[in-house]
XYZ file of C-alpha atoms in Angstrom:
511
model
C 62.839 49.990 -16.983
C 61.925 51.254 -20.415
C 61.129 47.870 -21.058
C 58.467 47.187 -18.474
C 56.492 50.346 -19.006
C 56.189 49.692 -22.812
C 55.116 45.899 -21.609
C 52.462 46.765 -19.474
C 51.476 49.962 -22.007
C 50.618 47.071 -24.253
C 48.659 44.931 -21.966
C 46.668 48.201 -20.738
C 45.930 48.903 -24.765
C 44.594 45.071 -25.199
C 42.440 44.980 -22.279
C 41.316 48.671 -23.212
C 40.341 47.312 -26.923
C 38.966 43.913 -25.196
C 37.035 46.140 -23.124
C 35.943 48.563 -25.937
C 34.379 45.014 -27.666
C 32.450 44.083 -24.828
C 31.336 47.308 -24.525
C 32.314 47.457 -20.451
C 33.887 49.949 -18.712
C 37.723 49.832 -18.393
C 39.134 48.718 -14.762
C 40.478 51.757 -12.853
C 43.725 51.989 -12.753
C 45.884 54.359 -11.190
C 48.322 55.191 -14.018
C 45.502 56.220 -16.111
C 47.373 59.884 -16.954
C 50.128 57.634 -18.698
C 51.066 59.385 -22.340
C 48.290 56.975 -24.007
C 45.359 58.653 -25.079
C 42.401 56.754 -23.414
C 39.824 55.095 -24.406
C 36.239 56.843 -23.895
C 33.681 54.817 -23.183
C 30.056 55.500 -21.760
C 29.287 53.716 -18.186
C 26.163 51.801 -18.393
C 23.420 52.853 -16.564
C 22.740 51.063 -12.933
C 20.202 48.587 -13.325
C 16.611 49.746 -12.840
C 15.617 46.936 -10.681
C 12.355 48.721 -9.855
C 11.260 49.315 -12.977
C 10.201 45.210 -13.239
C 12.226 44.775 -16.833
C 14.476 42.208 -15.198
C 17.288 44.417 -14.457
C 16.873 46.089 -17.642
C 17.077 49.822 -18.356
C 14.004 50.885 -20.738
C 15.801 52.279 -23.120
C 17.670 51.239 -26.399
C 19.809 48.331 -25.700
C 23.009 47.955 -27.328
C 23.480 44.181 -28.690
C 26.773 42.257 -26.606
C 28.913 40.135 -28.716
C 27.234 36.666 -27.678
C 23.760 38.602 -29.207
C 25.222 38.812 -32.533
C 26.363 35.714 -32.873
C 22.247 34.689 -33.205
C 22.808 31.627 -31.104
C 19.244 30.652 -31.044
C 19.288 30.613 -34.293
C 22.309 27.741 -34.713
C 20.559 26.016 -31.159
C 16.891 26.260 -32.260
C 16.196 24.438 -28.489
C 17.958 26.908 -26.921
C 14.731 28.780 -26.051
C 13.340 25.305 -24.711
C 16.638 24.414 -22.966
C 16.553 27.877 -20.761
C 12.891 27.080 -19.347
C 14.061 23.414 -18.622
C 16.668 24.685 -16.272
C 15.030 27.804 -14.905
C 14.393 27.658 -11.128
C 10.928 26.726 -11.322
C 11.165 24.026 -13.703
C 13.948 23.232 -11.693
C 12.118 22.837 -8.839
C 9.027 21.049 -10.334
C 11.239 18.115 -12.199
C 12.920 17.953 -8.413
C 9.475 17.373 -6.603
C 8.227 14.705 -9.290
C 11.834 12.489 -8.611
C 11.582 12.725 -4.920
C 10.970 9.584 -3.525
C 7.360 10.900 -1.896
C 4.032 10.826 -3.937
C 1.864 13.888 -4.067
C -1.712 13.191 -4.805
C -4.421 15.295 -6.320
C -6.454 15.890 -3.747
C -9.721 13.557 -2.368
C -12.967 15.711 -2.749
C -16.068 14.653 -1.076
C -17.993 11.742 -2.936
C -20.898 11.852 -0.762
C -23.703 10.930 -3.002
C -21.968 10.474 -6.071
C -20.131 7.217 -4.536
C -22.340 5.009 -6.550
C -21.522 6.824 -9.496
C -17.860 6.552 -9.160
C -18.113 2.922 -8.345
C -19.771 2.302 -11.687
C -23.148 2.221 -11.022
C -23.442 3.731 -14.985
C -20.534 1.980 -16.020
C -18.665 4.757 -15.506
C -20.420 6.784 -18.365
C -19.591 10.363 -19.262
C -16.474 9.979 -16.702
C -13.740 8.607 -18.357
C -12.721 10.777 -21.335
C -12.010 13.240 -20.514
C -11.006 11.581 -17.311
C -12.942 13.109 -13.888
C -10.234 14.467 -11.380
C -12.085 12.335 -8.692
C -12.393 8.843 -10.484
C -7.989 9.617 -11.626
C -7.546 9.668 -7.582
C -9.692 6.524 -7.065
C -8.073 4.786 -9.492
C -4.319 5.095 -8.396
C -5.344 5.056 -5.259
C -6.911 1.266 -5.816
C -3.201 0.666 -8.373
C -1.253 1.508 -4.864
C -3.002 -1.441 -2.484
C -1.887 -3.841 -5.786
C 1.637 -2.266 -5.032
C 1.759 -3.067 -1.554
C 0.443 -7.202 -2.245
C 3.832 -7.310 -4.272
C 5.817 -5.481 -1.690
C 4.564 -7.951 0.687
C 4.801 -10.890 -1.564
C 8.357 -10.031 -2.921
C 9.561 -8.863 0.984
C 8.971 -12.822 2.277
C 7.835 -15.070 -0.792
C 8.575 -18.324 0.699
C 5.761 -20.736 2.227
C 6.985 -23.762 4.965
C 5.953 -26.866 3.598
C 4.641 -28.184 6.831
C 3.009 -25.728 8.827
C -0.008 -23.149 8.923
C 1.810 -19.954 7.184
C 2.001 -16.942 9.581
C 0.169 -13.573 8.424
C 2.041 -11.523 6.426
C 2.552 -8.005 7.536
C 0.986 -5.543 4.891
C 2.199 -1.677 4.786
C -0.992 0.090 3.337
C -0.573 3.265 1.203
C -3.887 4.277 2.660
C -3.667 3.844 6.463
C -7.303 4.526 6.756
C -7.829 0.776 5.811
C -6.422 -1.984 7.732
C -5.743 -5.502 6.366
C -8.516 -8.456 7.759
C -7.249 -11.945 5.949
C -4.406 -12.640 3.922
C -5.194 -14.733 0.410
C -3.372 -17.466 -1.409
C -3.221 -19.109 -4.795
C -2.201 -22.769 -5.466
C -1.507 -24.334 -8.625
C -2.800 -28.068 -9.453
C 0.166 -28.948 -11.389
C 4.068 -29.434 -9.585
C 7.439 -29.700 -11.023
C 9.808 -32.430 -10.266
C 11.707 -32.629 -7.347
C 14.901 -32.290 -9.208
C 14.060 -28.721 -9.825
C 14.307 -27.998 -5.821
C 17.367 -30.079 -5.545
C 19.260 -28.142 -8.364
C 17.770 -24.612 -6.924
C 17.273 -24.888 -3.360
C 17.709 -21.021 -2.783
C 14.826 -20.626 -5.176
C 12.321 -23.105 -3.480
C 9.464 -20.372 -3.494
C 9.753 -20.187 -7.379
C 8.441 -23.816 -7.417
C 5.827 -23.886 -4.360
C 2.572 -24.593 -5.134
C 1.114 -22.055 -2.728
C 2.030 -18.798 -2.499
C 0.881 -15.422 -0.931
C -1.347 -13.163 -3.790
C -3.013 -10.949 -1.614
C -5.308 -9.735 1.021
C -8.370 -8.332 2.259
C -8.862 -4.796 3.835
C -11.292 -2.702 4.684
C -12.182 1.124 5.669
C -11.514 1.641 9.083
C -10.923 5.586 9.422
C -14.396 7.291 10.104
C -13.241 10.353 8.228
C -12.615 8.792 5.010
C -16.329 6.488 5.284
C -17.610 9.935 5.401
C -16.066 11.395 2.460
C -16.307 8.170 0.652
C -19.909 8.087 1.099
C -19.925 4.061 2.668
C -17.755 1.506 4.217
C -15.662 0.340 1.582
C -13.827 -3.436 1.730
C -11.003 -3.758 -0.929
C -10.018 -7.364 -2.041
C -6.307 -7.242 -3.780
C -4.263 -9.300 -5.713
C -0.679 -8.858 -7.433
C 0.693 -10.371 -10.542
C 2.443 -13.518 -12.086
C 5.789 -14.279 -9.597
C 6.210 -18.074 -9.557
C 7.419 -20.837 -11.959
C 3.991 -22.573 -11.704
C 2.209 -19.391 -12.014
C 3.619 -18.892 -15.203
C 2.720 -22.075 -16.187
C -0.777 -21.809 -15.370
C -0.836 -18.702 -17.635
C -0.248 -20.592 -20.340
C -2.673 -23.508 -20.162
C -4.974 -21.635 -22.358
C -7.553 -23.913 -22.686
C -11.394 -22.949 -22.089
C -12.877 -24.709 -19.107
C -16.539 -24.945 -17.165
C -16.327 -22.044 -14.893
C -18.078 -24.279 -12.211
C -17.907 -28.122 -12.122
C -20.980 -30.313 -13.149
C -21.576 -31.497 -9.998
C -22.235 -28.085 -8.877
C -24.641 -27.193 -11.715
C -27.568 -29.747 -11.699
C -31.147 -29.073 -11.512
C -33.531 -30.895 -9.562
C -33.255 -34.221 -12.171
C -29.886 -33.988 -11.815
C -29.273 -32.799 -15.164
C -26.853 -30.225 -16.465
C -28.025 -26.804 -15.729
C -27.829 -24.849 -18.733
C -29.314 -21.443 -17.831
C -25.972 -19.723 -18.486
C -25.692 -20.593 -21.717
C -27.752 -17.399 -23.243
C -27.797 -18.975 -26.356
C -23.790 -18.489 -26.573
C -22.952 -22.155 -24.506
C -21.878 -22.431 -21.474
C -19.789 -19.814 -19.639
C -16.022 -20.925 -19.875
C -12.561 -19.801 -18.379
C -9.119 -20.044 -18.878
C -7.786 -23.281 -17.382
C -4.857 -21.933 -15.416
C -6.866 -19.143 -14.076
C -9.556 -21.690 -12.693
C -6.643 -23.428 -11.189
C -5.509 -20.765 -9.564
C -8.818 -19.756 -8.079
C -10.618 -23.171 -6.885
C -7.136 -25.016 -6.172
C -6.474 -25.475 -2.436
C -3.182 -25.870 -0.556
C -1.791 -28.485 1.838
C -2.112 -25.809 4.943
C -4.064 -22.786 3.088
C -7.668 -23.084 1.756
C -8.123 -21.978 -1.698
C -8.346 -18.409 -3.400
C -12.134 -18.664 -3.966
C -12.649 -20.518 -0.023
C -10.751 -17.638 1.659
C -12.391 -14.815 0.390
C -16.418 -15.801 0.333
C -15.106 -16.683 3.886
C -14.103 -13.559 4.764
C -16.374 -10.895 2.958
C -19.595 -12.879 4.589
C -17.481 -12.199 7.997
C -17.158 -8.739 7.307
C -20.826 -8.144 5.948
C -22.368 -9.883 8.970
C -19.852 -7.333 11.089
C -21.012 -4.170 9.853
C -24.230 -5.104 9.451
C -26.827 -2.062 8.896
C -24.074 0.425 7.000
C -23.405 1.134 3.770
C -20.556 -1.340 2.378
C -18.963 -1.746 -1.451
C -16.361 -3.993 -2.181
C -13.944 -3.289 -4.701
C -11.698 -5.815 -6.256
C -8.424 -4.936 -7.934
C -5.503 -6.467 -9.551
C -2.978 -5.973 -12.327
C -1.823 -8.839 -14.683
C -2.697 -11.887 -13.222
C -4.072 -10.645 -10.313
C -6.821 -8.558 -12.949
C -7.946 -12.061 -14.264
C -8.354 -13.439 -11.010
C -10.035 -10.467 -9.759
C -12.979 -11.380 -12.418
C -13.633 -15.183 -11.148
C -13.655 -13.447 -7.395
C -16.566 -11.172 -8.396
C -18.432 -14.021 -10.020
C -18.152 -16.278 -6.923
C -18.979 -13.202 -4.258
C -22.293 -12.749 -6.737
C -23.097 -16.332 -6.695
C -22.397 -17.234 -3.311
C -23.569 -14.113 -0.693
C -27.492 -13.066 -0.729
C -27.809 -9.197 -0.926
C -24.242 -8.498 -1.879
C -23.063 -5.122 -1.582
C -22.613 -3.302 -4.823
C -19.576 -5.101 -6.955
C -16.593 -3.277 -8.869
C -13.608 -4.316 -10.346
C -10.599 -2.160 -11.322
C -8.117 -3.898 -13.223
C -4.620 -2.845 -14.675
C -3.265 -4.624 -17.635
C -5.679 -7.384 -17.378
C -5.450 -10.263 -19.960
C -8.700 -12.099 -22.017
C -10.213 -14.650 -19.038
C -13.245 -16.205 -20.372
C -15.733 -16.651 -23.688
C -18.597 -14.620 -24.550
C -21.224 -16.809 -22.398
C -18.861 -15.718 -19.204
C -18.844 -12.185 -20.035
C -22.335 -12.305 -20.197
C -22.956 -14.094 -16.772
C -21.060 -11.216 -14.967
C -22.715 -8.192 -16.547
C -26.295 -9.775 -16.004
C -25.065 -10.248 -12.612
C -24.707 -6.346 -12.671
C -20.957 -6.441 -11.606
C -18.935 -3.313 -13.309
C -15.354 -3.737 -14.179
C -12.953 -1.086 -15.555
C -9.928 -2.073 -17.410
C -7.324 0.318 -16.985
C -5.329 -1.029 -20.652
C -2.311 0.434 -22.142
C -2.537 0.479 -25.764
C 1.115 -0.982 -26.427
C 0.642 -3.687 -23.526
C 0.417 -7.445 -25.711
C -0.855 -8.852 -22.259
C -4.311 -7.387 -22.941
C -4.651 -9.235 -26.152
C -3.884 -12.625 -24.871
C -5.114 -15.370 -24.157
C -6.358 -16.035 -27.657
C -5.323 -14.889 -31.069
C -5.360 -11.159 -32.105
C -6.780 -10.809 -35.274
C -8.682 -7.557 -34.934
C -12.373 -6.483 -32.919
C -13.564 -6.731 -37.019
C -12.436 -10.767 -37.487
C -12.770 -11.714 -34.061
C -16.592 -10.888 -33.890
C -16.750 -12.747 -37.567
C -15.268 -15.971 -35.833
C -17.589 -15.745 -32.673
C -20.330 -15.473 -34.997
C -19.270 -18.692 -36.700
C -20.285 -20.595 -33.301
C -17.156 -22.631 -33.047
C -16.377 -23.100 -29.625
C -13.435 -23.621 -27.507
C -11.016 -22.051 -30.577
C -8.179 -19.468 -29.558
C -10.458 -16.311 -30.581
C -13.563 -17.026 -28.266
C -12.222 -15.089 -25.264
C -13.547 -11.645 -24.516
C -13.070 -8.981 -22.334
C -15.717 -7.894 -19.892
C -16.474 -4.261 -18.587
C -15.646 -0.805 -19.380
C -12.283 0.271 -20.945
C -9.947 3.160 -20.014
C -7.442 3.236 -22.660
C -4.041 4.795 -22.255
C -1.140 5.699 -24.986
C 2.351 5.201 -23.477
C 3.650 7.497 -26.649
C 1.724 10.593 -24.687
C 3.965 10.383 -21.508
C 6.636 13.164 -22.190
C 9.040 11.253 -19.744
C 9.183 7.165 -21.454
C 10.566 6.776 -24.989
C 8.051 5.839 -27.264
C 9.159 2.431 -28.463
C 9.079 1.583 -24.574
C 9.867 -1.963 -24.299
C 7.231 -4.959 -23.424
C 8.221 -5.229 -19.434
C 7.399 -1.453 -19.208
C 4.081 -1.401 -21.477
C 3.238 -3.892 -18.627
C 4.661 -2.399 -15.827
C 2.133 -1.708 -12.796
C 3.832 1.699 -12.160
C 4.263 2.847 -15.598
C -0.050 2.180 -15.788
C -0.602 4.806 -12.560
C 2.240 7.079 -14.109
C -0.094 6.972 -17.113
C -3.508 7.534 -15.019
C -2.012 10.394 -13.653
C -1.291 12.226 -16.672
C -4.108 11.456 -18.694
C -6.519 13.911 -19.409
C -8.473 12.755 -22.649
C -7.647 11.113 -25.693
C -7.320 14.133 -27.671
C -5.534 15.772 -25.036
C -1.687 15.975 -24.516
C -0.200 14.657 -20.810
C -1.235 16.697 -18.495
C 1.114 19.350 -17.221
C -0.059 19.324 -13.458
C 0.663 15.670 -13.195
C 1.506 15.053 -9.504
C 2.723 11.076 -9.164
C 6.610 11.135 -8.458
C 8.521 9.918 -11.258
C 11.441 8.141 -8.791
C 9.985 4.929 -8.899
C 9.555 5.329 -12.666
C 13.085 5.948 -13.371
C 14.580 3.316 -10.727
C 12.244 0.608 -12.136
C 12.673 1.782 -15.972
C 15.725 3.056 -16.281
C 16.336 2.105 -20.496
C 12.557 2.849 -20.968
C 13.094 6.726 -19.584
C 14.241 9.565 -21.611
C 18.072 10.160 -21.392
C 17.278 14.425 -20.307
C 15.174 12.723 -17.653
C 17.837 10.203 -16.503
C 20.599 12.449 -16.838
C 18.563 15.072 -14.667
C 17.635 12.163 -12.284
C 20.568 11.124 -11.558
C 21.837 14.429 -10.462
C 19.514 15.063 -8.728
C 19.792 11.471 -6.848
C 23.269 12.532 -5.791
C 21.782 15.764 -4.803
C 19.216 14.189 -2.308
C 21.665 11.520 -1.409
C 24.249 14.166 -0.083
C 20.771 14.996 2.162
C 20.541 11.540 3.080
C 16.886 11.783 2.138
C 16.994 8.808 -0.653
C 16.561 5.647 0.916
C 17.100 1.994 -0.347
C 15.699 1.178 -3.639
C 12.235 -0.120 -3.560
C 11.317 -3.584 -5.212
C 9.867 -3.679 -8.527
C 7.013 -4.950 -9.497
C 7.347 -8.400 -11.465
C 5.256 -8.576 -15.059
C 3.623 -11.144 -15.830
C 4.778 -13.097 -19.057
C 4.444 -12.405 -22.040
């Protein structure tokens, strides 16, 4: 018996000196008047909630044991660490990786539509970048989304029939699709191809799905848009034969001969502006004027359809914006040029193109600003897409070589319009040696937009844009903290059943 009470009189005196460290108050215990002499220690105040010190009484503070080990001095991110995981950073990193967007919001254009639509070239509104023209522009990226949704949801064509019409789920439901658009390459590849891959047939069809028109249907939004807006847009490279056309570099006639003659028949020449004639990449052209076996060409399909809608709403206000990324950015050019040329009294013309590559010489870029079409290329400083076709020898050597007058060579291409240049080494979420899919990447371009401010401004800390598609799409491009939270977060909101089934990426084009 002697045994046990000097056994626990020894556990009592370690968890009284334990105690004594910590500087808490010893458990009650009824055999407290035991022979040992106790400990005396002061009880610590109750906290003064009231007071608005956090729980903590106003008076001196006595340091605990973990305070003088200076942790924050051996974890200097320790401080930075806390705020990351306090509840409302928490809950702001938890609303950018749920799977819906949240927008800045649409203000009133009224009669400033012009304005945003380039009237000045977009002067005075890009850096720093206006709130209203950010909200335009990812709103235009989203419909370029949805034509690879569509594309990538059913990409085969039948090979003997009239294609049905695709079924196209808008971001903006206040438009509603009018006329879907195809693209047809003039070269094939041997049958052999098909028989070794028949499961990948609609990698090797000529004609394929690229887009579609739409146009404002909600009265509201005409209102606080300021007009009637029609929207013509076009996704990336997908196919085998679109890759190959991307790569047949060579400078061609933007129109045939037969379609340029003056009265004697003769070449007409008054594009030339003293620069030659007004030429465009080869597979581009292709593309554009090619038709298919059941579908009419790119170029046929829309003048088509824009005249239909023009003579429709007759007497309103109209625009037409065109808008594509890679591929679809190039072709987006050559549509503008052909709506100019071939409609009378053409609503005003604006292009908004992500990650658009080089399409024609100087003499072209020159035909569509005199034709008083503005384009805005939305370019990501580490995207090599940009700089082709052509080679990149620097603004300084290229001008040199234009100057030298030698047509047709590798550095006469040009871009045309505006620029809104982005810096993928700003984003606080993608690593900075981001590799050359995501540089390209149509959602890492509006995950850019979104942040951008200025360019001597850091990533803006309001940013809305979710970051779940960024992170299922660009996994090794995204910040470990960021996956790491992500996916915990995932299993969080799977639990919830609130994640559905991954959504389809968007395909680059080559590079």
């Amino acid at each position: 018996m002697s045994i046990l009470n000097s056994a626990e009189s020894s556990t009592r005196k370690h968890l009284t000196n334990l105690d004594r460290l910590l500087q808490t108050p010893p458990p009650p215990s009824p055999a407290d008047t035991t022979t040992e002499t106790p400990c005396v220690v002061q009880k610590p105040k109750p906290l003064d909630i009231a007071a608005g010190n956090n729980g903590i009484s106003s008076g001196k503070k006595k340091k605990g044991i973990f305070e003088g080990l200076n942790l924050s001095s051996v974890w200097s991110e320790l401080k930075a660490t806390a705020e990351e995981v306090s509840p409302r950073h928490f809950k702001r990193l938890q609303r950018l990786l749920s799977k819906t967007n949240e927008y800045s919001p649409r203000n009133h254009l009224g009669s400033r539509w012009r304005e945003y639509h380039g009237s000045n070239s977009w002067e005075g509104l890009l850096d720093p970048l206006d709130q209203n023209l950010r909200r335009e522009v990812v709103r235009y990226g989203e419909m370029i989304q949805a034509a690879y949704q569509t594309f990538n949801s059913d990409p085969a064509m039948p090979t003997d029939e009239l294609p049905a019409p695709h079924h196209v789920t808008l971001p903006d439901g206040s438009y509603k699709v009018t006329k879907s658009l195809y693209a047809t390459s003039s070269v094939g590849l041997p049958k052999w191809v098909d028989e070794m891959a028949p499961d990948l047939g609609w990698m090797t069809q000529r004609s394929s799905w690229i887009g579609y028109v739409a146009v404002c249907d909600d009265q509201r939004e005409i209102a606080r848009m300021g007009r009637r807006d029609i929207v013509i847009a076009l996704r990336g490279t997908a196919t085998c034969l679109e890759w190959a056309e991307n790569f047949r570099a060579k400078l061609v006639e933007i129109e045939d001969d037969v379609e340029k003659q003056d009265n004697n028949g003769n070449a007409d020449r008054s594009d030339d502006n003293g620069q030659g004639k007004a030429k465009v990449q080869c597979g581009f052209r292709s593309l554009y004027r090619t038709p298919g076996a059941y579908v009419p060409s790119l170029a046929e399909s829309v003048v088509e359809e824009v005249r239909r809608l023009i003579k429709l709403y007759k007497g309103e206000t109209l625009s037409i914006t065109v808008t594509g990324h890679s591929l679809g950015a190039a072709l987006s050019l050559l549509v503008t040029d052909e709506l100019s040329t071939s409609i009378p009294d053409v609503p005003p013309i604006a292009v908004f193109s992500f990650g658009g590559p080089r399409v024609g010489n100087r003499a072209f870029a020159d035909r569509v600003n005199a034709k008083n079409i503005k384009v805005l290329r939305i370019v990501n400083d580490q995207d090599v897409i940009t700089r082709v076709p052509g080679v990149f020898l620097g603004e300084e050597v290229e001008q040199k070589l234009r100057k030298a007058r030698l047509e047709g060579m590798p550095w006469d291409y040009e871009h045309v319009g505006a620029e809104l240049r982005l810096d993928m080494r700003t984003s606080p979420y993608l690593k900075p040696n981001a590799d050359v899919a995501c540089c390209h990447d149509l959602e890492a371009y509006l995950h850019l937009v979104d942040g951008f401010s200025g360019s001597d401004s850091p990533f803006r800390e309001n940013a809305k844009r979710s970051l779940w598609k960024l992170v299922k799409e660009q996994r090794s491009n995204v910040k470990k903290l960021y996956k790491s939270k992500a996916r915990a977060l995932t299993l969080n909101l799977e639990r919830e059943r609130i994640v559905g089934p991954p959504m389809i990426t968007c395909l680059p084009s080559p590079s």
